[in-house]
Amino acid sequence: MKKTRIEILEEKKVKITANRELVLDVFLKHEYALSLADLEDLLPWGDRATLFRTLKTFEQKGVIHQIKDGSNSTKYALCHDSCGSAQHLDIHPHFHCQECDKTICLDKQEIQINSLPKGH
């Protein structure tokens, strides 16, 4: 069963406000990553600074993760339940379509890291 936005915010220990609920609702309704500009288009009443602060709070609390997809725009997508303020545990690749400019998480594809160079 999917969690409600209130349950997600409470679980991640994010103070619940009307703006945060609306922003989270947008992420829950879209299966692709969203940029700040996307949020501004989808929530035209939203103040850019407030939306940006909401994104940063959500990222710090493990609600969303940042994606750099080569499109010169930072995008964000929902995290897995296992992510939190201590660290993001949703390591997976992303696919960016150059035709529609949408970026999606490839959750079923795990990145295998067998060994890292010393000191990394």
N, CA, C and O atoms as a Tinker XYZ file with bonds, in Angstrom:
   480  protein
     1  N      0.837000   -1.177000    0.000000    73     2
     2  CA     0.000000    0.000000    0.000000    64     1     3
     3  C      0.886000    1.247000    0.000000    63     2     4     5
     4  O      1.854000    1.331000    0.756000    81     3
     5  N      0.550000    2.203000   -0.846000    73     3     6
     6  CA     1.344000    3.428000   -0.927000    64     5     7
     7  C      1.096000    4.307000    0.280000    63     6     8     9
     8  O     -0.013000    4.381000    0.810000    81     7
     9  N      2.163000    4.971000    0.698000    73     7    10
    10  CA     2.072000    5.888000    1.821000    64     9    11
    11  C      1.488000    7.213000    1.369000    63    10    12    13
    12  O      1.666000    7.635000    0.226000    81    11
    13  N      0.788000    7.859000    2.289000    73    11    14
    14  CA     0.276000    9.195000    2.001000    64    13    15
    15  C      1.405000   10.197000    2.156000    63    14    16    17
    16  O      2.443000    9.888000    2.742000    81    15
    17  N      1.206000   11.380000    1.639000    73    15    18
    18  CA     2.241000   12.405000    1.772000    64    17    19
    19  C      2.470000   12.767000    3.236000    63    18    20    21
    20  O      3.597000   13.072000    3.626000    81    19
    21  N      1.418000   12.735000    4.050000    73    19    22
    22  CA     1.563000   13.024000    5.483000    64    21    23
    23  C      2.426000   11.945000    6.132000    63    22    24    25
    24  O      3.310000   12.261000    6.930000    81    23
    25  N      2.186000   10.689000    5.805000    73    23    26
    26  CA     2.975000    9.587000    6.362000    64    25    27
    27  C      4.439000    9.711000    5.964000    63    26    28    29
    28  O      5.329000    9.479000    6.782000    81    27
    29  N      4.690000   10.075000    4.713000    73    27    30
    30  CA     6.073000   10.226000    4.250000    64    29    31
    31  C      6.769000   11.348000    5.006000    63    30    32    33
    32  O      7.886000   11.170000    5.492000    81    31
    33  N      6.121000   12.494000    5.108000    73    31    34
    34  CA     6.730000   13.627000    5.806000    64    33    35
    35  C      6.965000   13.320000    7.278000    63    34    36    37
    36  O      8.009000   13.675000    7.826000    81    35
    37  N      6.011000   12.667000    7.921000    73    35    38
    38  CA     6.179000   12.301000    9.337000    64    37    39
    39  C      7.317000   11.312000    9.512000    63    38    40    41
    40  O      8.135000   11.455000   10.420000    81    39
    41  N      7.372000   10.297000    8.634000    73    39    42
    42  CA     8.423000    9.282000    8.720000    64    41    43
    43  C      9.817000    9.885000    8.542000    63    42    44    45
    44  O     10.773000    9.472000    9.199000    81    43
    45  N      9.918000   10.866000    7.647000    73    43    46
    46  CA    11.208000   11.500000    7.364000    64    45    47
    47  C     11.493000   12.669000    8.305000    63    46    48    49
    48  O     12.518000   13.341000    8.185000    81    47
    49  N     10.568000   12.904000    9.247000    73    47    50
    50  CA    10.727000   13.975000   10.247000    64    49    51
    51  C     10.845000   15.359000    9.600000    63    50    52    53
    52  O     11.693000   16.172000    9.967000    81    51
    53  N      9.961000   15.594000    8.625000    73    51    54
    54  CA     9.878000   16.885000    7.954000    64    53    55
    55  C      8.645000   17.601000    8.504000    63    54    56    57
    56  O      7.548000   17.043000    8.522000    81    55
    57  N      8.834000   18.823000    8.944000    73    55    58
    58  CA     7.713000   19.613000    9.443000    64    57    59
    59  C      6.681000   19.750000    8.330000    63    58    60    61
    60  O      7.015000   20.105000    7.199000    81    59
    61  N      5.439000   19.468000    8.657000    73    59    62
    62  CA     4.374000   19.482000    7.661000    64    61    63
    63  C      3.829000   20.899000    7.491000    63    62    64    65
    64  O      3.371000   21.531000    8.442000    81    63
    65  N      3.896000   21.375000    6.241000    73    63    66
    66  CA     3.293000   22.655000    5.870000    64    65    67
    67  C      2.484000   22.420000    4.598000    63    66    68    69
    68  O      2.680000   21.423000    3.903000    81    67
    69  N      1.593000   23.325000    4.306000    73    67    70
    70  CA     0.774000   23.196000    3.096000    64    69    71
    71  C      1.645000   23.177000    1.842000    63    70    72    73
    72  O      1.401000   22.384000    0.932000    81    71
    73  N      2.660000   24.043000    1.786000    73    71    74
    74  CA     3.549000   24.075000    0.618000    64    73    75
    75  C      4.285000   22.761000    0.442000    63    74    76    77
    76  O      4.383000   22.246000   -0.672000    81    75
    77  N      4.805000   22.213000    1.534000    73    75    78
    78  CA     5.551000   20.949000    1.440000    64    77    79
    79  C      4.636000   19.809000    1.004000    63    78    80    81
    80  O      5.050000   18.942000    0.235000    81    79
    81  N      3.416000   19.804000    1.483000    73    79    82
    82  CA     2.469000   18.770000    1.059000    64    81    83
    83  C      2.214000   18.871000   -0.444000    63    82    84    85
    84  O      2.189000   17.854000   -1.137000    81    83
    85  N      2.024000   20.089000   -0.950000    73    83    86
    86  CA     1.744000   20.279000   -2.369000    64    85    87
    87  C      2.934000   19.883000   -3.243000    63    86    88    89
    88  O      2.758000   19.263000   -4.292000    81    87
    89  N      4.142000   20.241000   -2.813000    73    87    90
    90  CA     5.339000   19.871000   -3.573000    64    89    91
    91  C      5.498000   18.346000   -3.585000    63    90    92    93
    92  O      5.762000   17.758000   -4.634000    81    91
    93  N      5.340000   17.714000   -2.432000    73    91    94
    94  CA     5.459000   16.256000   -2.371000    64    93    95
    95  C      4.391000   15.594000   -3.233000    63    94    96    97
    96  O      4.657000   14.584000   -3.884000    81    95
    97  N      3.190000   16.152000   -3.242000    73    95    98
    98  CA     2.115000   15.610000   -4.060000    64    97    99
    99  C      2.491000   15.622000   -5.543000    63    98   100   101
   100  O      2.162000   14.687000   -6.273000    81    99
   101  N      3.177000   16.672000   -5.988000    73    99   102
   102  CA     3.629000   16.741000   -7.381000    64   101   103
   103  C      4.596000   15.594000   -7.673000    63   102   104   105
   104  O      4.489000   14.936000   -8.708000    81   103
   105  N      5.542000   15.355000   -6.758000    73   103   106
   106  CA     6.498000   14.253000   -6.961000    64   105   107
   107  C      5.787000   12.905000   -6.974000    63   106   108   109
   108  O      6.152000   12.023000   -7.751000    81   107
   109  N      4.790000   12.736000   -6.134000    73   107   110
   110  CA     4.060000   11.466000   -6.065000    64   109   111
   111  C      3.243000   11.215000   -7.337000    63   110   112   113
   112  O      2.972000   10.065000   -7.682000    81   111
   113  N      2.853000   12.276000   -8.025000    73   111   114
   114  CA     2.031000   12.135000   -9.231000    64   113   115
   115  C      2.848000   11.979000  -10.512000    63   114   116   117
   116  O      2.285000   11.657000  -11.558000    81   115
   117  N      4.154000   12.200000  -10.453000    73   115   118
   118  CA     5.002000   12.106000  -11.638000    64   117   119
   119  C      6.010000   10.973000  -11.484000    63   118   120   121
   120  O      6.634000   10.812000  -10.436000    81   119
   121  N      6.151000   10.203000  -12.536000    73   119   122
   122  CA     7.078000    9.072000  -12.497000    64   121   123
   123  C      8.448000    9.426000  -13.058000    63   122   124   125
   124  O      9.286000    8.548000  -13.266000    81   123
   125  N      8.670000   10.687000  -13.297000    73   123   126
   126  CA     9.964000   11.135000  -13.802000    64   125   127
   127  C     10.493000   12.242000  -12.898000    63   126   128   129
   128  O      9.751000   12.839000  -12.120000    81   127
   129  N     11.782000   12.500000  -13.017000    73   127   130
   130  CA    12.439000   13.499000  -12.180000    64   129   131
   131  C     11.982000   14.902000  -12.581000    63   130   132   133
   132  O     11.661000   15.164000  -13.740000    81   131
   133  N     11.963000   15.793000  -11.590000    73   131   134
   134  CA    11.497000   17.160000  -11.805000    64   133   135
   135  C     12.577000   18.162000  -11.429000    63   134   136   137
   136  O     13.328000   17.957000  -10.476000    81   135
   137  N     12.643000   19.237000  -12.183000    73   135   138
   138  CA    13.575000   20.326000  -11.883000    64   137   139
   139  C     12.813000   21.425000  -11.142000    63   138   140   141
   140  O     11.587000   21.380000  -11.036000    81   139
   141  N     13.543000   22.397000  -10.640000    73   139   142
   142  CA    12.914000   23.554000  -10.013000    64   141   143
   143  C     12.002000   24.257000  -11.022000    63   142   144   145
   144  O     10.902000   24.684000  -10.671000    81   143
   145  N     12.449000   24.375000  -12.260000    73   143   146
   146  CA    11.625000   25.004000  -13.307000    64   145   147
   147  C     10.340000   24.216000  -13.545000    63   146   148   149
   148  O      9.279000   24.803000  -13.756000    81   147
   149  N     10.437000   22.879000  -13.512000    73   147   150
   150  CA     9.238000   22.043000  -13.662000    64   149   151
   151  C      8.244000   22.341000  -12.544000    63   150   152   153
   152  O      7.047000   22.494000  -12.785000    81   151
   153  N      8.758000   22.421000  -11.324000    73   151   154
   154  CA     7.883000   22.719000  -10.185000    64   153   155
   155  C      7.234000   24.091000  -10.336000    63   154   156   157
   156  O      6.055000   24.263000  -10.024000    81   155
   157  N      7.997000   25.057000  -10.811000    73   155   158
   158  CA     7.436000   26.397000  -11.022000    64   157   159
   159  C      6.295000   26.358000  -12.048000    63   158   160   161
   160  O      5.299000   27.065000  -11.896000    81   159
   161  N      6.442000   25.531000  -13.094000    73   159   162
   162  CA     5.388000   25.401000  -14.102000    64   161   163
   163  C      4.161000   24.683000  -13.530000    63   162   164   165
   164  O      3.024000   25.057000  -13.815000    81   163
   165  N      4.407000   23.653000  -12.725000    73   163   166
   166  CA     3.314000   22.849000  -12.172000    64   165   167
   167  C      2.623000   23.520000  -10.987000    63   166   168   169
   168  O      1.456000   23.251000  -10.699000    81   167
   169  N      3.357000   24.393000  -10.309000    73   167   170
   170  CA     2.809000   25.119000   -9.157000    64   169   171
   171  C      3.018000   26.619000   -9.392000    63   170   172   173
   172  O      3.848000   27.237000   -8.726000    81   171
   173  N      2.275000   27.205000  -10.327000    73   171   174
   174  CA     2.529000   28.596000  -10.721000    64   173   175
   175  C      2.375000   29.609000   -9.585000    63   174   176   177
   176  O      2.903000   30.718000   -9.681000    81   175
   177  N      1.682000   29.261000   -8.541000    73   175   178
   178  CA     1.535000   30.147000   -7.382000    64   177   179
   179  C      2.788000   30.152000   -6.533000    63   178   180   181
   180  O      2.987000   31.049000   -5.714000    81   179
   181  N      3.644000   29.140000   -6.728000    73   179   182
   182  CA     4.808000   28.940000   -5.864000    64   181   183
   183  C      5.882000   29.996000   -6.037000    63   182   184   185
   184  O      6.177000   30.428000   -7.151000    81   183
   185  N      6.445000   30.394000   -4.949000    73   183   186
   186  CA     7.577000   31.316000   -4.940000    64   185   187
   187  C      8.842000   30.510000   -5.187000    63   186   188   189
   188  O      9.056000   29.492000   -4.530000    81   187
   189  N      9.681000   30.938000   -6.112000    73   187   190
   190  CA    10.897000   30.207000   -6.490000    64   189   191
   191  C     11.769000   29.896000   -5.273000    63   190   192   193
   192  O     12.253000   28.772000   -5.134000    81   191
   193  N     11.974000   30.871000   -4.396000    73   191   194
   194  CA    12.825000   30.666000   -3.220000    64   193   195
   195  C     12.219000   29.618000   -2.283000    63   194   196   197
   196  O     12.941000   28.779000   -1.744000    81   195
   197  N     10.916000   29.662000   -2.088000    73   195   198
   198  CA    10.244000   28.685000   -1.219000    64   197   199
   199  C     10.340000   27.285000   -1.812000    63   198   200   201
   200  O     10.605000   26.319000   -1.097000    81   199
   201  N     10.125000   27.179000   -3.117000    73   199   202
   202  CA    10.236000   25.874000   -3.774000    64   201   203
   203  C     11.655000   25.330000   -3.656000    63   202   204   205
   204  O     11.846000   24.145000   -3.384000    81   203
   205  N     12.648000   26.192000   -3.859000    73   203   206
   206  CA    14.047000   25.765000   -3.752000    64   205   207
   207  C     14.358000   25.288000   -2.328000    63   206   208   209
   208  O     14.987000   24.245000   -2.147000    81   207
   209  N     13.923000   26.043000   -1.326000    73   207   210
   210  CA    14.158000   25.633000    0.071000    64   209   211
   211  C     13.462000   24.308000    0.378000    63   210   212   213
   212  O     13.997000   23.475000    1.110000    81   211
   213  N     12.282000   24.119000   -0.180000    73   211   214
   214  CA    11.561000   22.854000    0.017000    64   213   215
   215  C     12.345000   21.699000   -0.599000    63   214   216   217
   216  O     12.473000   20.640000    0.016000    81   215
   217  N     12.868000   21.894000   -1.801000    73   215   218
   218  CA    13.688000   20.852000   -2.439000    64   217   219
   219  C     14.899000   20.516000   -1.577000    63   218   220   221
   220  O     15.209000   19.341000   -1.377000    81   219
   221  N     15.581000   21.529000   -1.069000    73   219   222
   222  CA    16.772000   21.301000   -0.242000    64   221   223
   223  C     16.413000   20.579000    1.058000    63   222   224   225
   224  O     17.140000   19.683000    1.486000    81   223
   225  N     15.306000   20.958000    1.686000    73   223   226
   226  CA    14.860000   20.282000    2.908000    64   225   227
   227  C     14.530000   18.828000    2.611000    63   226   228   229
   228  O     14.939000   17.934000    3.352000    81   227
   229  N     13.795000   18.586000    1.535000    73   227   230
   230  CA    13.440000   17.215000    1.156000    64   229   231
   231  C     14.694000   16.387000    0.866000    63   230   232   233
   232  O     14.767000   15.213000    1.230000    81   231
   233  N     15.667000   16.998000    0.218000    73   231   234
   234  CA    16.907000   16.279000   -0.096000    64   233   235
   235  C     17.669000   15.946000    1.186000    63   234   236   237
   236  O     18.155000   14.826000    1.343000    81   235
   237  N     17.775000   16.897000    2.088000    73   235   238
   238  CA    18.493000   16.673000    3.353000    64   237   239
   239  C     17.828000   15.610000    4.212000    63   238   240   241
   240  O     18.510000   14.886000    4.937000    81   239
   241  N     16.518000   15.506000    4.139000    73   239   242
   242  CA    15.773000   14.558000    4.969000    64   241   243
   243  C     15.580000   13.196000    4.300000    63   242   244   245
   244  O     15.007000   12.290000    4.906000    81   243
   245  N     16.051000   13.041000    3.060000    73   243   246
   246  CA    15.945000   11.750000    2.385000    64   245   247
   247  C     14.594000   11.502000    1.741000    63   246   248   249
   248  O     14.205000   10.351000    1.541000    81   247
   249  N     13.870000   12.574000    1.412000    73   247   250
   250  CA    12.597000   12.435000    0.710000    64   249   251
   251  C     12.844000   12.336000   -0.797000    63   250   252   253
   252  O     12.198000   11.550000   -1.490000    81   251
   253  N     13.786000   13.145000   -1.297000    73   251   254
   254  CA    14.143000   13.140000   -2.717000    64   253   255
   255  C     15.654000   13.064000   -2.859000    63   254   256   257
   256  O     16.394000   13.347000   -1.917000    81   255
   257  N     16.101000   12.681000   -4.044000    73   255   258
   258  CA    17.534000   12.706000   -4.334000    64   257   259
   259  C     17.771000   13.520000   -5.593000    63   258   260   261
   260  O     16.897000   13.652000   -6.450000    81   259
   261  N     18.969000   14.057000   -5.679000    73   259   262
   262  CA    19.367000   14.921000   -6.785000    64   261   263
   263  C     19.895000   14.077000   -7.934000    63   262   264   265
   264  O     20.562000   13.061000   -7.735000    81   263
   265  N     19.578000   14.527000   -9.145000    73   263   266
   266  CA    20.034000   13.836000  -10.352000    64   265   267
   267  C     20.669000   14.854000  -11.287000    63   266   268   269
   268  O     20.062000   15.875000  -11.610000    81   267
   269  N     21.876000   14.577000  -11.715000    73   267   270
   270  CA    22.544000   15.366000  -12.758000    64   269   271
   271  C     22.530000   14.485000  -14.005000    63   270   272   273
   272  O     23.265000   13.501000  -14.091000    81   271
   273  N     21.694000   14.845000  -14.957000    73   271   274
   274  CA    21.496000   13.976000  -16.115000    64   273   275
   275  C     22.129000   14.482000  -17.405000    63   274   276   277
   276  O     21.873000   13.940000  -18.481000    81   275
   277  N     22.957000   15.524000  -17.298000    73   275   278
   278  CA    23.607000   16.063000  -18.476000    64   277   279
   279  C     22.763000   17.072000  -19.233000    63   278   280   281
   280  O     23.162000   17.531000  -20.303000    81   279
   281  N     21.618000   17.422000  -18.702000    73   279   282
   282  CA    20.719000   18.352000  -19.390000    64   281   283
   283  C     20.922000   19.798000  -18.936000    63   282   284   285
   284  O     20.139000   20.676000  -19.297000    81   283
   285  N     21.962000   20.047000  -18.153000    73   283   286
   286  CA    22.241000   21.374000  -17.593000    64   285   287
   287  C     21.168000   21.847000  -16.629000    63   286   288   289
   288  O     21.047000   23.043000  -16.362000    81   287
   289  N     20.398000   20.918000  -16.110000    73   287   290
   290  CA    19.358000   21.238000  -15.141000    64   289   291
   291  C     19.379000   20.162000  -14.066000    63   290   292   293
   292  O     19.280000   18.975000  -14.374000    81   291
   293  N     19.508000   20.571000  -12.805000    73   291   294
   294  CA    19.455000   19.596000  -11.721000    64   293   295
   295  C     18.016000   19.149000  -11.554000    63   294   296   297
   296  O     17.095000   19.964000  -11.499000    81   295
   297  N     17.843000   17.850000  -11.474000    73   295   298
   298  CA    16.501000   17.290000  -11.304000    64   297   299
   299  C     16.459000   16.497000  -10.000000    63   298   300   301
   300  O     17.493000   16.149000   -9.430000    81   299
   301  N     15.256000   16.225000   -9.551000    73   299   302
   302  CA    15.041000   15.537000   -8.283000    64   301   303
   303  C     13.980000   14.465000   -8.475000    63   302   304   305
   304  O     13.035000   14.634000   -9.245000    81   303
   305  N     14.156000   13.342000   -7.751000    73   303   306
   306  CA    13.181000   12.255000   -7.783000    64   305   307
   307  C     13.014000   11.717000   -6.373000    63   306   308   309
   308  O     13.875000   11.911000   -5.515000    81   307
   309  N     11.901000   11.041000   -6.142000    73   307   310
   310  CA    11.626000   10.482000   -4.827000    64   309   311
   311  C     12.653000    9.422000   -4.449000    63   310   312   313
   312  O     13.112000    8.650000   -5.291000    81   311
   313  N     12.996000    9.402000   -3.191000    73   311   314
   314  CA    13.911000    8.401000   -2.655000    64   313   315
   315  C     13.146000    7.148000   -2.247000    63   314   316   317
   316  O     11.920000    7.153000   -2.139000    81   315
   317  N     13.886000    6.096000   -2.027000    73   315   318
   318  CA    13.337000    4.881000   -1.439000    64   317   319
   319  C     13.123000    5.120000    0.046000    63   318   320   321
   320  O     13.661000    6.070000    0.615000    81   319
   321  N     12.350000    4.270000    0.659000    73   319   322
   322  CA    12.084000    4.386000    2.099000    64   321   323
   323  C     13.356000    4.313000    2.934000    63   322   324   325
   324  O     13.412000    4.873000    4.028000    81   323
   325  N     14.373000    3.631000    2.429000    73   323   326
   326  CA    15.594000    3.412000    3.199000    64   325   327
   327  C     16.466000    4.655000    3.344000    63   326   328   329
   328  O     17.375000    4.678000    4.174000    81   327
   329  N     16.202000    5.681000    2.552000    73   327   330
   330  CA    16.992000    6.910000    2.629000    64   329   331
   331  C     16.554000    7.744000    3.828000    63   330   332   333
   332  O     15.399000    7.710000    4.251000    81   331
   333  N     17.508000    8.484000    4.353000    73   331   334
   334  CA    17.193000    9.353000    5.476000    64   333   335
   335  C     18.141000   10.526000    5.514000    63   334   336   337
   336  O     18.900000   10.763000    4.574000    81   335
   337  N     18.088000   11.260000    6.615000    73   335   338
   338  CA    18.932000   12.448000    6.725000    64   337   339
   339  C     20.406000   12.071000    6.860000    63   338   340   341
   340  O     21.277000   12.879000    6.538000    81   339
   341  N     20.701000   10.863000    7.328000    73   339   342
   342  CA    22.091000   10.440000    7.496000    64   341   343
   343  C     22.754000   10.155000    6.144000    63   342   344   345
   344  O     23.910000   10.522000    5.930000    81   343
   345  N     22.024000    9.502000    5.232000    73   343   346
   346  CA    22.586000    9.197000    3.921000    64   345   347
   347  C     21.514000    8.693000    2.968000    63   346   348   349
   348  O     20.469000    8.192000    3.381000    81   347
   349  N     21.806000    8.841000    1.684000    73   347   350
   350  CA    20.926000    8.318000    0.646000    64   349   351
   351  C     21.405000    6.913000    0.294000    63   350   352   353
   352  O     22.589000    6.699000    0.034000    81   351
   353  N     20.479000    5.960000    0.289000    73   351   354
   354  CA    20.836000    4.576000    0.005000    64   353   355
   355  C     20.240000    4.071000   -1.307000    63   354   356   357
   356  O     20.256000    2.871000   -1.579000    81   355
   357  N     19.726000    4.971000   -2.100000    73   355   358
   358  CA    19.087000    4.566000   -3.361000    64   357   359
   359  C     20.049000    4.750000   -4.531000    63   358   360   361
   360  O     19.886000    5.647000   -5.359000    81   359
   361  N     21.033000    3.896000   -4.576000    73   359   362
   362  CA    22.039000    3.973000   -5.640000    64   361   363
   363  C     21.524000    3.185000   -6.838000    63   362   364   365
   364  O     21.413000    1.960000   -6.797000    81   363
   365  N     21.215000    3.911000   -7.895000    73   363   366
   366  CA    20.712000    3.291000   -9.112000    64   365   367
   367  C     20.996000    4.229000  -10.281000    63   366   368   369
   368  O     21.186000    5.429000  -10.087000    81   367
   369  N     21.023000    3.683000  -11.488000    73   367   370
   370  CA    21.236000    4.543000  -12.661000    64   369   371
   371  C     19.952000    5.291000  -13.035000    63   370   372   373
   372  O     18.861000    4.959000  -12.572000    81   371
   373  N     20.113000    6.291000  -13.870000    73   371   374
   374  CA    18.995000    7.079000  -14.370000    64   373   375
   375  C     19.048000    7.114000  -15.891000    63   374   376   377
   376  O     20.120000    7.030000  -16.490000    81   375
   377  N     17.890000    7.237000  -16.497000    73   375   378
   378  CA    17.803000    7.315000  -17.959000    64   377   379
   379  C     17.232000    8.677000  -18.331000    63   378   380   381
   380  O     16.166000    9.061000  -17.850000    81   379
   381  N     17.947000    9.411000  -19.193000    73   379   382
   382  CA    17.479000   10.707000  -19.682000    64   381   383
   383  C     17.156000   10.590000  -21.164000    63   382   384   385
   384  O     18.027000   10.279000  -21.976000    81   383
   385  N     15.900000   10.839000  -21.509000    73   383   386
   386  CA    15.461000   10.780000  -22.895000    64   385   387
   387  C     15.686000   12.147000  -23.546000    63   386   388   389
   388  O     15.166000   13.158000  -23.074000    81   387
   389  N     16.456000   12.170000  -24.618000    73   387   390
   390  CA    16.731000   13.421000  -25.311000    64   389   391
   391  C     15.535000   13.888000  -26.146000    63   390   392   393
   392  O     15.450000   15.061000  -26.508000    81   391
   393  N     14.626000   12.982000  -26.447000    73   391   394
   394  CA    13.430000   13.342000  -27.221000    64   393   395
   395  C     12.447000   14.153000  -26.371000    63   394   396   397
   396  O     12.004000   15.225000  -26.783000    81   395
   397  N     12.105000   13.635000  -25.170000    73   395   398
   398  CA    11.094000   14.298000  -24.335000    64   397   399
   399  C     11.704000   15.059000  -23.163000    63   398   400   401
   400  O     10.990000   15.754000  -22.440000    81   399
   401  N     13.016000   14.937000  -22.968000    73   399   402
   402  CA    13.754000   15.614000  -21.896000    64   401   403
   403  C     13.356000   15.147000  -20.498000    63   402   404   405
   404  O     13.570000   15.861000  -19.518000    81   403
   405  N     12.776000   13.946000  -20.407000    73   403   406
   406  CA    12.408000   13.404000  -19.103000    64   405   407
   407  C     13.509000   12.463000  -18.610000    63   406   408   409
   408  O     14.161000   11.779000  -19.398000    81   407
   409  N     13.699000   12.444000  -17.298000    73   407   410
   410  CA    14.677000   11.567000  -16.674000    64   409   411
   411  C     13.942000   10.658000  -15.708000    63   410   412   413
   412  O     13.146000   11.121000  -14.891000    81   411
   413  N     14.212000    9.355000  -15.802000    73   411   414
   414  CA    13.557000    8.405000  -14.904000    64   413   415
   415  C     14.610000    7.592000  -14.151000    63   414   416   417
   416  O     15.723000    7.384000  -14.633000    81   415
   417  N     14.228000    7.145000  -12.970000    73   415   418
   418  CA    15.083000    6.271000  -12.177000    64   417   419
   419  C     14.926000    4.846000  -12.692000    63   418   420   421
   420  O     13.815000    4.395000  -12.968000    81   419
   421  N     16.029000    4.153000  -12.815000    73   419   422
   422  CA    16.005000    2.734000  -13.176000    64   421   423
   423  C     16.217000    1.951000  -11.881000    63   422   424   425
   424  O     17.290000    1.399000  -11.636000    81   423
   425  N     15.166000    1.919000  -11.062000    73   423   426
   426  CA    15.240000    1.341000   -9.721000    64   425   427
   427  C     15.625000   -0.133000   -9.696000    63   426   428   429
   428  O     16.275000   -0.595000   -8.758000    81   427
   429  N     15.229000   -0.856000  -10.714000    73   427   430
   430  CA    15.488000   -2.306000  -10.729000    64   429   431
   431  C     16.931000   -2.627000  -11.105000    63   430   432   433
   432  O     17.378000   -3.760000  -10.933000    81   431
   433  N     17.655000   -1.646000  -11.613000    73   431   434
   434  CA    19.045000   -1.834000  -12.024000    64   433   435
   435  C     19.970000   -1.395000  -10.895000    63   434   436   437
   436  O     20.017000   -0.213000  -10.554000    81   435
   437  N     20.687000   -2.317000  -10.328000    73   435   438
   438  CA    21.627000   -1.972000   -9.275000    64   437   439
   439  C     23.005000   -1.725000   -9.874000    63   438   440   441
   440  O     23.384000   -2.336000  -10.873000    81   439
   441  N     23.735000   -0.833000   -9.254000    73   439   442
   442  CA    25.104000   -0.567000   -9.667000    64   441   443
   443  C     26.013000   -1.445000   -8.810000    63   442   444   445
   444  O     26.000000   -1.356000   -7.582000    81   443
   445  N     26.786000   -2.275000   -9.458000    73   443   446
   446  CA    27.691000   -3.159000   -8.755000    64   445   447
   447  C     29.046000   -2.469000   -8.584000    63   446   448   449
   448  O     29.705000   -2.123000   -9.565000    81   447
   449  N     29.448000   -2.275000   -7.342000    73   447   450
   450  CA    30.760000   -1.704000   -7.052000    64   449   451
   451  C     31.569000   -2.802000   -6.356000    63   450   452   453
   452  O     31.418000   -3.046000   -5.159000    81   451
   453  N     32.414000   -3.445000   -7.127000    73   451   454
   454  CA    33.183000   -4.564000   -6.578000    64   453   455
   455  C     34.344000   -4.106000   -5.732000    63   454   456   457
   456  O     34.601000   -4.661000   -4.664000    81   455
   457  N     35.046000   -3.097000   -6.204000    73   455   458
   458  CA    36.153000   -2.573000   -5.416000    64   457   459
   459  C     36.432000   -1.143000   -5.867000    63   458   460   461
   460  O     36.290000   -0.795000   -7.039000    81   459
   461  N     36.823000   -0.351000   -4.920000    73   459   462
   462  CA    37.171000    1.043000   -5.206000    64   461   463
   463  C     38.647000    1.233000   -5.007000    63   462   464   465
   464  O     39.260000    0.495000   -4.235000    81   463
   465  N     39.241000    2.194000   -5.672000    73   463   466
   466  CA    40.651000    2.472000   -5.450000    64   465   467
   467  C     40.880000    2.876000   -3.993000    63   466   468   469
   468  O     39.990000    3.440000   -3.356000    81   467
   469  N     42.046000    2.596000   -3.479000    73   467   470
   470  CA    42.370000    2.907000   -2.105000    64   469   471
   471  C     42.195000    4.404000   -1.831000    63   470   472   473
   472  O     42.640000    5.248000   -2.608000    81   471
   473  N     41.536000    4.710000   -0.711000    73   471   474
   474  CA    41.314000    6.090000   -0.321000    64   473   475
   475  C     40.041000    6.707000   -0.899000    63   474   476   477
   476  O     39.789000    7.896000   -0.699000    81   475
   477  N     39.241000    5.922000   -1.608000    73   475   478
   478  CA    37.996000    6.449000   -2.206000    64   477   479
   479  C     36.811000    5.729000   -1.603000    63   478   480
   480  O     35.668000    6.014000   -1.961000    81   479
